[in-house]
Structure formats: structure tokens, C-alpha cells
PDB file of C-alpha atoms in Angstrom:
ATOM      1  CA  MET A 966     -68.102  18.110-130.785  1.00 38.00           C
ATOM      2  CA  PRO A 967     -70.360  15.837-132.050  1.00 37.00           C
ATOM      3  CA  LEU A 968     -73.563  14.888-129.934  1.00 36.00           C
ATOM      4  CA  CYS A 969     -73.275  11.333-127.627  1.00 39.00           C
ATOM      5  CA  GLN A 970     -75.198   9.521-128.904  1.00 34.00           C
ATOM      6  CA  THR A 971     -76.159   7.053-125.929  1.00 36.00           C
ATOM      7  CA  TYR A 972     -78.004   8.482-123.119  1.00 35.00           C
ATOM      8  CA  ILE A 973     -77.711   6.587-119.844  1.00 39.00           C
ATOM      9  CA  GLY A 974     -79.461   8.123-116.900  1.00 44.00           C
ATOM     10  CA  ILE A 975     -80.341  11.164-115.502  1.00 40.00           C
ATOM     11  CA  GLN A 976     -80.584  12.262-111.350  1.00 41.00           C
ATOM     12  CA  ALA A 977     -82.846  14.570-109.776  1.00 36.00           C
ATOM     13  CA  ARG A 978     -82.002  18.405-109.611  1.00 35.00           C
ATOM     14  CA  PRO A 979     -79.321  19.469-107.135  1.00 37.00           C
ATOM     15  CA  ARG A 980     -80.528  20.939-104.204  1.00 33.00           C
ATOM     16  CA  ALA A 981     -78.571  22.835-101.602  1.00 34.00           C
ATOM     17  CA  PRO A 982     -76.290  25.750-103.362  1.00 30.00           C
ATOM     18  CA  LEU A 983     -72.328  24.368-102.779  1.00 32.00           C
ATOM     19  CA  PHE A 984     -69.223  25.752-104.265  1.00 34.00           C
ATOM     20  CA  HIS A 985     -64.982  25.238-104.473  1.00 40.00           C
ATOM     21  CA  SER A 986     -62.126  26.579-104.946  1.00 42.00           C
ATOM     22  CA  PHE A 987     -59.595  24.337-106.572  1.00 45.00           C
ATOM     23  CA  PHE A 988     -60.030  24.903-109.843  1.00 47.00           C
ATOM     24  CA  GLN A 989     -58.075  27.300-112.318  1.00 49.00           C
ATOM     25  CA  VAL A 990     -60.658  28.431-114.251  1.00 51.00           C
ATOM     26  CA  ILE A 991     -61.008  31.067-117.273  1.00 51.00           C
ATOM     27  CA  ALA A 992     -64.810  32.771-117.275  1.00 58.00           C
ATOM     28  CA  LEU A 993     -66.358  32.093-121.292  1.00 53.00           C
ATOM     29  CA  PRO A 994     -68.347  34.661-122.714  1.00 51.00           C
ATOM     30  CA  SER A 995     -71.167  34.094-123.823  1.00 49.00           C
ATOM     31  CA  SER A 996     -70.301  34.144-127.918  1.00 46.00           C
ATOM     32  CA  PHE A 997     -67.686  31.387-126.676  1.00 54.00           C
ATOM     33  CA  PRO A 998     -68.755  28.624-128.806  1.00 57.00           C
ATOM     34  CA  ARG A 999     -69.965  25.474-126.454  1.00 71.00           C
ATOM     35  CA  PRO A1000     -69.979  21.902-127.140  1.00 83.00           C
ATOM     36  CA  GLU A1001     -73.122  20.063-128.738  1.00 88.00           C
ATOM     37  CA  LEU A1002     -74.868  19.213-125.263  1.00 94.00           C
ATOM     38  CA  PRO A1003     -76.879  15.872-124.859  1.00 95.00           C
ATOM     39  CA  GLU A1004     -80.887  16.774-124.823  1.00 94.00           C
ATOM     40  CA  PRO A1005     -81.043  16.165-121.288  1.00 94.00           C
ATOM     41  CA  PHE A1006     -78.451  17.820-119.775  1.00 97.00           C
ATOM     42  CA  ARG A1007     -79.421  21.193-121.623  1.00 96.00           C
ATOM     43  CA  PRO A1008     -82.404  22.187-118.896  1.00 97.00           C
ATOM     44  CA  LEU A1009     -79.726  21.387-116.211  1.00 97.00           C
ATOM     45  CA  VAL A1010     -77.074  23.892-117.027  1.00 97.00           C
ATOM     46  CA  ALA A1011     -79.768  26.172-118.723  1.00 96.00           C
ATOM     47  CA  GLY A1012     -78.801  29.715-116.878  1.00 95.00           C
ATOM     48  CA  TYR A1013     -75.480  28.708-115.906  1.00 96.00           C
ATOM     49  CA  GLN A1014     -72.587  30.872-116.354  1.00 95.00           C
ATOM     50  CA  TRP A1015     -69.246  28.277-118.157  1.00 94.00           C
ATOM     51  CA  ASN A1016     -65.984  28.895-116.833  1.00 93.00           C
ATOM     52  CA  ARG A1017     -63.024  26.466-118.647  1.00 89.00           C
ATOM     53  CA  ASP A1018     -60.726  24.491-116.163  1.00 77.00           C
ATOM     54  CA  LEU A1019     -57.521  25.333-117.036  1.00 67.00           C
ATOM     55  CA  LEU A1020     -55.682  23.950-114.133  1.00 59.00           C
ATOM     56  CA  GLY A1021     -56.481  19.640-114.328  1.00 52.00           C
ATOM     57  CA  GLN A1022     -53.906  17.463-115.973  1.00 49.00           C
ATOM     58  CA  SER A1023     -56.033  15.235-117.128  1.00 56.00           C
ATOM     59  CA  ASP A1024     -57.437  14.216-121.417  1.00 65.00           C
ATOM     60  CA  SER A1025     -60.648  15.308-121.049  1.00 78.00           C
ATOM     61  CA  SER A1026     -62.341  18.829-120.437  1.00 91.00           C
ATOM     62  CA  ILE A1027     -63.934  20.088-117.716  1.00 93.00           C
ATOM     63  CA  PHE A1028     -66.188  23.503-117.321  1.00 94.00           C
ATOM     64  CA  LEU A1029     -67.315  24.811-114.045  1.00 94.00           C
ATOM     65  CA  LEU A1030     -70.585  25.790-114.532  1.00 96.00           C
ATOM     66  CA  LYS A1031     -71.984  28.820-111.568  1.00 95.00           C
ATOM     67  CA  ALA A1032     -74.827  30.425-110.904  1.00 96.00           C
ATOM     68  CA  PRO A1033     -76.294  32.611-108.164  1.00 95.00           C
ATOM     69  CA  ASP A1034     -78.060  30.450-105.541  1.00 95.00           C
ATOM     70  CA  ARG A1035     -77.609  27.224-107.042  1.00 96.00           C
ATOM     71  CA  PRO A1036     -75.321  24.701-106.882  1.00 94.00           C
ATOM     72  CA  MET A1037     -72.077  24.896-108.414  1.00 95.00           C
ATOM     73  CA  LEU A1038     -71.648  22.021-111.194  1.00 97.00           C
ATOM     74  CA  VAL A1039     -68.608  20.448-113.257  1.00 97.00           C
ATOM     75  CA  LEU A1040     -69.466  19.169-116.545  1.00 97.00           C
ATOM     76  CA  LYS A1041     -66.891  16.678-117.900  1.00 96.00           C
ATOM     77  CA  LEU A1042     -66.147  15.573-121.446  1.00 95.00           C
ATOM     78  CA  GLU A1043     -63.655  12.978-122.930  1.00 95.00           C
ATOM     79  CA  GLU A1044     -63.338  11.063-125.756  1.00 94.00           C
ATOM     80  CA  ALA A1045     -64.622   7.780-126.224  1.00 94.00           C
ATOM     81  CA  GLY A1046     -62.067   4.763-126.426  1.00 93.00           C
ATOM     82  CA  PRO A1047     -60.468   2.209-124.344  1.00 94.00           C
ATOM     83  CA  PHE A1048     -58.582   3.972-122.178  1.00 94.00           C
ATOM     84  CA  SER A1049     -61.672   6.729-121.457  1.00 94.00           C
ATOM     85  CA  GLU A1050     -62.953   6.818-117.815  1.00 93.00           C
ATOM     86  CA  PHE A1051     -65.849   8.516-116.872  1.00 96.00           C
ATOM     87  CA  VAL A1052     -67.933   4.724-116.851  1.00 96.00           C
ATOM     88  CA  ASP A1053     -65.117   4.602-114.669  1.00 96.00           C
ATOM     89  CA  GLU A1054     -65.498   7.373-112.499  1.00 97.00           C
ATOM     90  CA  ALA A1055     -69.881   7.697-112.682  1.00 98.00           C
ATOM     91  CA  ALA A1056     -69.432   4.005-111.194  1.00 98.00           C
ATOM     92  CA  ARG A1057     -67.516   4.652-108.588  1.00 98.00           C
ATOM     93  CA  LEU A1058     -69.175   8.099-107.625  1.00 99.00           C
ATOM     94  CA  ASP A1059     -72.089   5.969-106.799  1.00 98.00           C
ATOM     95  CA  TRP A1060     -70.485   3.328-105.684  1.00 98.00           C
ATOM     96  CA  LEU A1061     -68.854   5.498-102.538  1.00 98.00           C
ATOM     97  CA  ALA A1062     -71.819   8.065-102.024  1.00 97.00           C
ATOM     98  CA  SER A1063     -73.268   4.566-101.069  1.00 98.00           C
ATOM     99  CA  LYS A1064     -70.929   4.077 -98.277  1.00 97.00           C
ATOM    100  CA  ASP A1065     -71.530   7.493 -97.190  1.00 96.00           C
ATOM    101  CA  LEU A1066     -68.488   8.920 -98.074  1.00 98.00           C
ATOM    102  CA  PRO A1067     -68.617  12.730 -99.710  1.00 98.00           C
ATOM    103  CA  CYS A1068     -67.432  13.062-103.421  1.00 98.00           C
ATOM    104  CA  PRO A1069     -69.369  14.485-106.260  1.00 98.00           C
ATOM    105  CA  ARG A1070     -72.809  13.313-107.149  1.00 98.00           C
ATOM    106  CA  VAL A1071     -73.260  12.064-110.496  1.00 98.00           C
ATOM    107  CA  ILE A1072     -76.562  14.674-111.532  1.00 98.00           C
ATOM    108  CA  ALA A1073     -76.428  13.424-115.086  1.00 98.00           C
ATOM    109  CA  ARG A1074     -73.888  10.717-117.715  1.00 98.00           C
ATOM    110  CA  ALA A1075     -73.791  10.326-121.578  1.00 97.00           C
ATOM    111  CA  PHE A1076     -72.077   7.609-122.733  1.00 96.00           C
ATOM    112  CA  GLY A1077     -71.384   7.028-126.798  1.00 92.00           C
ATOM    113  CA  ALA A1078     -69.589   5.921-129.657  1.00 92.00           C
ATOM    114  CA  GLU A1079     -67.548   9.096-129.911  1.00 93.00           C
ATOM    115  CA  THR A1080     -67.838  11.457-126.444  1.00 95.00           C
ATOM    116  CA  ASN A1081     -68.339  10.655-123.084  1.00 97.00           C
ATOM    117  CA  TRP A1082     -70.400  13.368-120.422  1.00 97.00           C
ATOM    118  CA  LEU A1083     -70.679  13.798-116.858  1.00 98.00           C
ATOM    119  CA  LEU A1084     -72.828  16.584-115.131  1.00 98.00           C
ATOM    120  CA  LEU A1085     -71.774  16.511-111.379  1.00 98.00           C
ATOM    121  CA  GLN A1086     -72.134  18.318-108.414  1.00 98.00           C
ATOM    122  CA  ALA A1087     -69.402  20.013-107.142  1.00 97.00           C
ATOM    123  CA  VAL A1088     -67.529  19.356-103.375  1.00 96.00           C
ATOM    124  CA  GLN A1089     -67.580  22.362-100.878  1.00 92.00           C
ATOM    125  CA  GLY A1090     -63.988  23.339 -99.713  1.00 96.00           C
ATOM    126  CA  THR A1091     -60.642  23.807-101.357  1.00 96.00           C
ATOM    127  CA  ASP A1092     -58.219  21.216-102.311  1.00 97.00           C
ATOM    128  CA  LEU A1093     -55.319  20.403 -99.839  1.00 98.00           C
ATOM    129  CA  ALA A1094     -52.995  21.733-102.424  1.00 97.00           C
ATOM    130  CA  SER A1095     -54.973  25.386-102.250  1.00 96.00           C
ATOM    131  CA  THR A1096     -56.224  25.457 -98.987  1.00 97.00           C
ATOM    132  CA  THR A1097     -54.095  28.515 -96.329  1.00 97.00           C
ATOM    133  CA  LEU A1098     -54.470  25.089 -93.686  1.00 98.00           C
ATOM    134  CA  SER A1099     -51.413  25.038 -92.074  1.00 98.00           C
ATOM    135  CA  PRO A1100     -49.049  21.947 -93.367  1.00 99.00           C
ATOM    136  CA  LYS A1101     -49.944  19.793 -89.786  1.00 98.00           C
ATOM    137  CA  ASP A1102     -53.378  20.629 -90.897  1.00 99.00           C
ATOM    138  CA  GLN A1103     -53.264  19.230 -94.325  1.00 99.00           C
ATOM    139  CA  ILE A1104     -51.348  16.064 -93.261  1.00 98.00           C
ATOM    140  CA  VAL A1105     -54.053  15.245 -90.678  1.00 99.00           C
ATOM    141  CA  ILE A1106     -56.803  15.526 -92.963  1.00 99.00           C
ATOM    142  CA  LEU A1107     -55.609  13.770 -95.389  1.00 99.00           C
ATOM    143  CA  ALA A1108     -54.455  10.867 -93.532  1.00 99.00           C
ATOM    144  CA  ASP A1109     -57.801  10.670 -91.214  1.00 99.00           C
ATOM    145  CA  ALA A1110     -59.557  10.754 -95.110  1.00 99.00           C
ATOM    146  CA  LEU A1111     -57.489   7.750 -96.341  1.00 99.00           C
ATOM    147  CA  LYS A1112     -58.203   6.296 -93.121  1.00 99.00           C
ATOM    148  CA  GLN A1113     -61.398   6.219 -93.362  1.00 99.00           C
ATOM    149  CA  LEU A1114     -61.609   4.695 -97.188  1.00 99.00           C
ATOM    150  CA  HIS A1115     -59.247   2.268 -96.240  1.00 99.00           C
ATOM    151  CA  ALA A1116     -61.577   1.034 -93.472  1.00 98.00           C
ATOM    152  CA  LEU A1117     -64.250  -0.070 -95.773  1.00 98.00           C
ATOM    153  CA  ASP A1118     -65.073  -3.684 -96.316  1.00 98.00           C
ATOM    154  CA  ILE A1119     -63.380  -4.931 -99.497  1.00 98.00           C
ATOM    155  CA  ALA A1120     -65.946  -7.403 -99.791  1.00 97.00           C
ATOM    156  CA  ASN A1121     -68.465  -5.115-100.931  1.00 94.00           C
ATOM    157  CA  CYS A1122     -65.864  -3.111-103.463  1.00 98.00           C
ATOM    158  CA  PRO A1123     -66.750  -4.251-106.778  1.00 98.00           C
ATOM    159  CA  PHE A1124     -63.564  -2.838-108.314  1.00 98.00           C
ATOM    160  CA  ASP A1125     -60.595  -5.243-108.823  1.00 97.00           C
ATOM    161  CA  HIS A1126     -57.194  -2.813-108.703  1.00 97.00           C
ATOM    162  CA  ARG A1127     -54.745  -5.160-107.429  1.00 97.00           C
ATOM    163  CA  ILE A1128     -51.298  -5.290-109.216  1.00 97.00           C
ATOM    164  CA  GLU A1129     -52.128  -8.216-112.164  1.00 97.00           C
ATOM    165  CA  GLU A1130     -54.603  -5.846-113.202  1.00 97.00           C
ATOM    166  CA  ARG A1131     -53.418  -2.498-113.294  1.00 98.00           C
ATOM    167  CA  ILE A1132     -50.271  -3.947-114.726  1.00 98.00           C
ATOM    168  CA  ALA A1133     -51.987  -5.489-116.904  1.00 98.00           C
ATOM    169  CA  ILE A1134     -53.552  -2.244-118.145  1.00 98.00           C
ATOM    170  CA  ALA A1135     -50.223  -0.264-117.982  1.00 98.00           C
ATOM    171  CA  LYS A1136     -49.262  -2.773-120.885  1.00 98.00           C
ATOM    172  CA  ALA A1137     -52.216  -2.473-122.327  1.00 98.00           C
ATOM    173  CA  ARG A1138     -51.579   1.471-122.594  1.00 98.00           C
ATOM    174  CA  THR A1139     -47.978   1.377-123.173  1.00 98.00           C
ATOM    175  CA  GLN A1140     -48.499  -1.278-126.472  1.00 98.00           C
ATOM    176  CA  ALA A1141     -51.316   1.084-127.192  1.00 98.00           C
ATOM    177  CA  GLY A1142     -49.054   3.916-127.611  1.00 97.00           C
ATOM    178  CA  VAL A1143     -51.397   6.088-125.344  1.00 96.00           C
ATOM    179  CA  ILE A1144     -48.508   7.178-122.229  1.00 97.00           C
ATOM    180  CA  ASP A1145     -47.392  10.503-122.914  1.00 96.00           C
ATOM    181  CA  GLU A1146     -43.475   9.989-121.936  1.00 97.00           C
ATOM    182  CA  SER A1147     -43.057  13.972-121.394  1.00 96.00           C
ATOM    183  CA  ASP A1148     -45.525  13.876-118.600  1.00 94.00           C
ATOM    184  CA  PHE A1149     -42.940  11.109-116.725  1.00 97.00           C
ATOM    185  CA  ASP A1150     -41.192  12.385-113.588  1.00 95.00           C
ATOM    186  CA  GLU A1151     -38.155  14.592-113.991  1.00 94.00           C
ATOM    187  CA  THR A1152     -36.129  11.838-113.085  1.00 94.00           C
ATOM    188  CA  ARG A1153     -37.372   9.768-116.176  1.00 96.00           C
ATOM    189  CA  LEU A1154     -37.716  12.267-118.308  1.00 97.00           C
ATOM    190  CA  GLY A1155     -35.872  11.525-121.526  1.00 96.00           C
ATOM    191  CA  ARG A1156     -37.132   7.463-121.228  1.00 98.00           C
ATOM    192  CA  THR A1157     -39.850   5.179-123.151  1.00 98.00           C
ATOM    193  CA  ALA A1158     -43.031   4.394-121.559  1.00 98.00           C
ATOM    194  CA  ALA A1159     -41.595   0.347-123.064  1.00 98.00           C
ATOM    195  CA  ASP A1160     -38.598   0.999-120.935  1.00 98.00           C
ATOM    196  CA  LEU A1161     -40.077   2.006-117.726  1.00 98.00           C
ATOM    197  CA  PHE A1162     -42.836  -1.166-117.943  1.00 99.00           C
ATOM    198  CA  ALA A1163     -39.275  -3.311-118.171  1.00 98.00           C
ATOM    199  CA  GLU A1164     -38.766  -1.728-115.050  1.00 98.00           C
ATOM    200  CA  LEU A1165     -41.961  -2.287-113.698  1.00 98.00           C
ATOM    201  CA  GLN A1166     -42.194  -5.623-114.249  1.00 98.00           C
ATOM    202  CA  ALA A1167     -38.573  -6.094-112.784  1.00 98.00           C
ATOM    203  CA  HIS A1168     -39.995  -4.275-109.293  1.00 98.00           C
ATOM    204  CA  VAL A1169     -43.050  -5.929-108.551  1.00 98.00           C
ATOM    205  CA  PRO A1170     -43.556  -6.153-104.926  1.00 97.00           C
ATOM    206  CA  GLN A1171     -45.083  -9.276-102.993  1.00 93.00           C
ATOM    207  CA  PRO A1172     -49.003  -8.454-102.312  1.00 86.00           C
ATOM    208  CA  GLY A1173     -49.446  -6.895 -99.198  1.00 89.00           C
ATOM    209  CA  GLU A1174     -53.014  -6.792 -97.360  1.00 96.00           C
ATOM    210  CA  LEU A1175     -55.928  -5.588 -99.776  1.00 98.00           C
ATOM    211  CA  VAL A1176     -58.127  -2.024 -98.837  1.00 99.00           C
ATOM    212  CA  VAL A1177     -60.473  -0.132-100.614  1.00 99.00           C
ATOM    213  CA  THR A1178     -58.035   2.438-102.163  1.00 99.00           C
ATOM    214  CA  HIS A1179     -58.658   6.254-104.029  1.00 99.00           C
ATOM    215  CA  GLY A1180     -56.152   5.382-106.585  1.00 98.00           C
ATOM    216  CA  ASP A1181     -54.798   8.877-107.161  1.00 98.00           C
ATOM    217  CA  ALA A1182     -54.686  10.217-103.506  1.00 99.00           C
ATOM    218  CA  CYS A1183     -52.694  13.104-104.203  1.00 98.00           C
ATOM    219  CA  LEU A1184     -53.562  16.418-102.455  1.00 98.00           C
ATOM    220  CA  PRO A1185     -55.370  18.121-105.128  1.00 97.00           C
ATOM    221  CA  ASN A1186     -58.022  15.588-104.986  1.00 98.00           C
ATOM    222  CA  ILE A1187     -58.621  15.717-101.299  1.00 99.00           C
ATOM    223  CA  ILE A1188     -61.402  18.499-100.467  1.00 98.00           C
ATOM    224  CA  GLU A1189     -61.540  20.460 -96.800  1.00 98.00           C
ATOM    225  CA  LYS A1190     -64.004  23.079 -96.083  1.00 98.00           C
ATOM    226  CA  ASN A1191     -62.992  24.974 -92.777  1.00 97.00           C
ATOM    227  CA  GLY A1192     -60.773  22.431 -91.598  1.00 98.00           C
ATOM    228  CA  ARG A1193     -62.507  19.455 -92.454  1.00 98.00           C
ATOM    229  CA  PHE A1194     -62.022  17.202 -94.740  1.00 99.00           C
ATOM    230  CA  SER A1195     -65.180  17.404 -97.141  1.00 98.00           C
ATOM    231  CA  GLY A1196     -64.794  15.224 -99.757  1.00 98.00           C
ATOM    232  CA  PHE A1197     -62.963  13.244-102.684  1.00 99.00           C
ATOM    233  CA  ILE A1198     -62.704  14.370-106.055  1.00 97.00           C
ATOM    234  CA  ASP A1199     -61.154  12.676-109.296  1.00 96.00           C
ATOM    235  CA  CYS A1200     -62.323   8.921-107.925  1.00 98.00           C
ATOM    236  CA  SER A1201     -61.906   7.026-111.688  1.00 96.00           C
ATOM    237  CA  ARG A1202     -58.924   4.768-110.268  1.00 97.00           C
ATOM    238  CA  LEU A1203     -60.590   4.073-106.944  1.00 99.00           C
ATOM    239  CA  GLY A1204     -60.626   0.056-106.319  1.00 99.00           C
ATOM    240  CA  VAL A1205     -59.390  -2.556-104.289  1.00 99.00           C
ATOM    241  CA  ALA A1206     -55.686  -2.251-104.136  1.00 98.00           C
ATOM    242  CA  ASP A1207     -52.568  -2.741-101.434  1.00 98.00           C
ATOM    243  CA  PRO A1208     -52.803   0.854 -99.609  1.00 98.00           C
ATOM    244  CA  TYR A1209     -49.403   1.872-100.833  1.00 98.00           C
ATOM    245  CA  GLN A1210     -51.153   2.690-104.307  1.00 98.00           C
ATOM    246  CA  ASP A1211     -52.305   5.247-101.785  1.00 99.00           C
ATOM    247  CA  ILE A1212     -49.594   5.995 -99.400  1.00 99.00           C
ATOM    248  CA  ALA A1213     -47.284   6.199-102.158  1.00 99.00           C
ATOM    249  CA  LEU A1214     -48.798   8.799-104.189  1.00 99.00           C
ATOM    250  CA  ALA A1215     -49.662  10.732-100.815  1.00 99.00           C
ATOM    251  CA  CYS A1216     -46.278  10.881 -99.966  1.00 99.00           C
ATOM    252  CA  ARG A1217     -44.696  12.180-103.172  1.00 98.00           C
ATOM    253  CA  SER A1218     -47.494  14.760-103.566  1.00 98.00           C
ATOM    254  CA  ILE A1219     -46.853  15.737 -99.737  1.00 99.00           C
ATOM    255  CA  VAL A1220     -43.372  16.197-101.024  1.00 98.00           C
ATOM    256  CA  HIS A1221     -44.057  18.251-103.768  1.00 97.00           C
ATOM    257  CA  ASN A1222     -46.486  20.481-102.448  1.00 98.00           C
ATOM    258  CA  LEU A1223     -45.174  20.446 -98.629  1.00 98.00           C
ATOM    259  CA  GLY A1224     -42.081  19.017 -98.558  1.00 98.00           C
ATOM    260  CA  GLU A1225     -40.284  15.988 -97.518  1.00 98.00           C
ATOM    261  CA  GLU A1226     -39.957  16.715 -93.602  1.00 98.00           C
ATOM    262  CA  TRP A1227     -44.053  16.286 -93.557  1.00 99.00           C
ATOM    263  CA  VAL A1228     -44.054  12.510 -94.754  1.00 98.00           C
ATOM    264  CA  GLN A1229     -42.581  11.053 -91.529  1.00 98.00           C
ATOM    265  CA  PRO A1230     -46.150  12.728 -89.477  1.00 98.00           C
ATOM    266  CA  PHE A1231     -48.358  11.913 -92.453  1.00 99.00           C
ATOM    267  CA  LEU A1232     -47.191   8.262 -91.904  1.00 99.00           C
ATOM    268  CA  THR A1233     -47.418   8.888 -88.216  1.00 98.00           C
ATOM    269  CA  ARG A1234     -50.960  10.064 -87.972  1.00 99.00           C
ATOM    270  CA  TYR A1235     -52.265   6.885 -90.452  1.00 99.00           C
ATOM    271  CA  GLY A1236     -51.008   4.919 -88.414  1.00 98.00           C
ATOM    272  CA  LEU A1237     -47.945   3.352 -90.694  1.00 96.00           C
ATOM    273  CA  ASP A1238     -45.363   1.793 -88.173  1.00 89.00           C
ATOM    274  CA  LYS A1239     -42.800   0.388 -90.914  1.00 93.00           C
ATOM    275  CA  ASP A1240     -42.791   2.599 -94.018  1.00 95.00           C
ATOM    276  CA  ASP A1241     -41.678   0.432 -97.373  1.00 97.00           C
ATOM    277  CA  SER A1242     -39.723   2.810 -99.577  1.00 96.00           C
ATOM    278  CA  GLU A1243     -39.420  -0.077-102.364  1.00 97.00           C
ATOM    279  CA  LYS A1244     -43.178  -0.144-102.139  1.00 98.00           C
ATOM    280  CA  ARG A1245     -43.335   3.446-102.361  1.00 98.00           C
ATOM    281  CA  ASP A1246     -41.098   3.721-105.745  1.00 98.00           C
ATOM    282  CA  PHE A1247     -42.739   0.746-107.075  1.00 98.00           C
ATOM    283  CA  TYR A1248     -46.425   2.428-107.343  1.00 99.00           C
ATOM    284  CA  CYS A1249     -44.661   6.250-108.154  1.00 98.00           C
ATOM    285  CA  LEU A1250     -43.294   4.087-111.047  1.00 98.00           C
ATOM    286  CA  LEU A1251     -46.461   2.739-112.056  1.00 99.00           C
ATOM    287  CA  ASP A1252     -48.421   6.146-111.590  1.00 98.00           C
ATOM    288  CA  GLU A1253     -46.145   7.112-114.748  1.00 98.00           C
ATOM    289  CA  PHE A1254     -48.990   4.795-116.892  1.00 98.00           C
ATOM    290  CA  PHE A1255     -51.672   6.794-116.401  1.00 95.00           C
TER     291      PHE A1255
END
């Protein structure tokens, strides 16, 4: 992998040992070739055991770095390009941390012409798709975490993810041919991205209230530790949007992981008096483009 040429920033070494268990990993032997790291990253990861994450569904490569009595780190790399996400993710993690909401801490970052890199300090705990907590406890943590995020002042959030902005990006991704049509939800398999985009444009809902949303509020992206909310991960799509951006994907994830019967308890805990199924359908359709 080509060495990234432009180094952007590095932060202090992590202090407290942290760990998490929401990855499916394979340990890499010392003989396994590692990517050629940007120079400033090398002392930060010296002495760590490398593990490759096999669970993530993104286009990036993810490595978990472990060492005795040291924090677990997450090393992420992606091909640089018009639709790469690490610049967005780093900016959003910095902003979210400034609001005292738990999330991975950016230890180092490097953005270049060919490759982008992020080195993160892992969040403690287990994701809600992997936890042994009861479904009731899971939906309480999920609903309360989203309420906390949605309560932030949108005037202080510089990231615009309103419908018009997201549709424009969906159109650009469709025209660029980067949509993985084999990854569509089961009910949409066999259709083209262009076909789905036409459907998306025909069903744009009326604008509603605006809140700070996570953007991909599925159970694997919410972390718990000892039965309490521990942090958000995969925050590259965080931004100001309709709360249904999160509600829709949360409900879809609940159905997949816990069962349809837990959707209404989640909505009740969140405080939604009247569900809008058409908005939920729209935001699930919009998610096919990302």
C-alpha cells in the first residue's frame, strides 16, 4: 500500500488501557506484511499485536492493535477519493468529543493523494449487536443514547446532512457507479441504483424538525459497558438532519437483531408519540446509497 504523503496531525499518546469486543478479528502473525505506515504513526503502534477486523462492512481496512497494559487502538485505512470518509470521520469525532459525548479519540491522522489513515483509541465495551444484555436493556440504551445526541444544539454543529444534501450525494454516488447493488436490502436485490434513485426522488418527505444525528444509528455502532451507554462509533455521517435519519435505521437494526416486537418499545422509550412509517421507509431507502 503506498505511503500517504500528507501528514495532518497527531495527538497525545493514550493514557488509560481500554478495550472493546465488537469486532470479529483474526490475529496476524509477525511474518504477515503490514501496510507501510506514515512515519509519525510508527512509534505509536510499536509493540502492538495486529489483528484484522473481518466484521466491518465498510470499504476501509481495519486493524485492531493490542498490547498488555496499553490501550487498544484501531487503525483504519482507505483509498483516497471523492467519496472517502476519513476526513469527515475525524472532524466529527473531534466535534463529538468536544461536546463530552463518548466516542473513539483520534490519536493520529494522515490524508494523502492515494491513502487516508486514522489511528483511534478504542471505546470501552461491547456493541449492542454483540452484547449479552436483554433486548429491553438494549433498546433503553439505544433510545437514551440517541435522545442525548439529538438534544445537542444544532446551531453549534457544522455538519449539514439535511435531505437535500444527502440526496445530492446519493445522486453523485449513483452517477459515479460506486453503489454496491449486491448489498441492497433483500427486498431490493436485483434492482439498479438508478432505479432506486428515481424511487427516492419520488418519495421525498416534507422537512421536519432538525437535530444532530449519528447518520448510521444501528445497534453495532452503539457501545455499552456494564449495562450503560459507553460511546458512539463509525461517526462519519454525523450531522444535522431529520431525527428519522436515526430512528429509521435504528428500527431496521432492531428488527434484524432483536425482532419486530421491540420496535414499539424503542419508539416509546425514545418519546415518539406518533410513528411516521413513510419517513422510516424513505430513510432506509436513502441508506442504500451509502
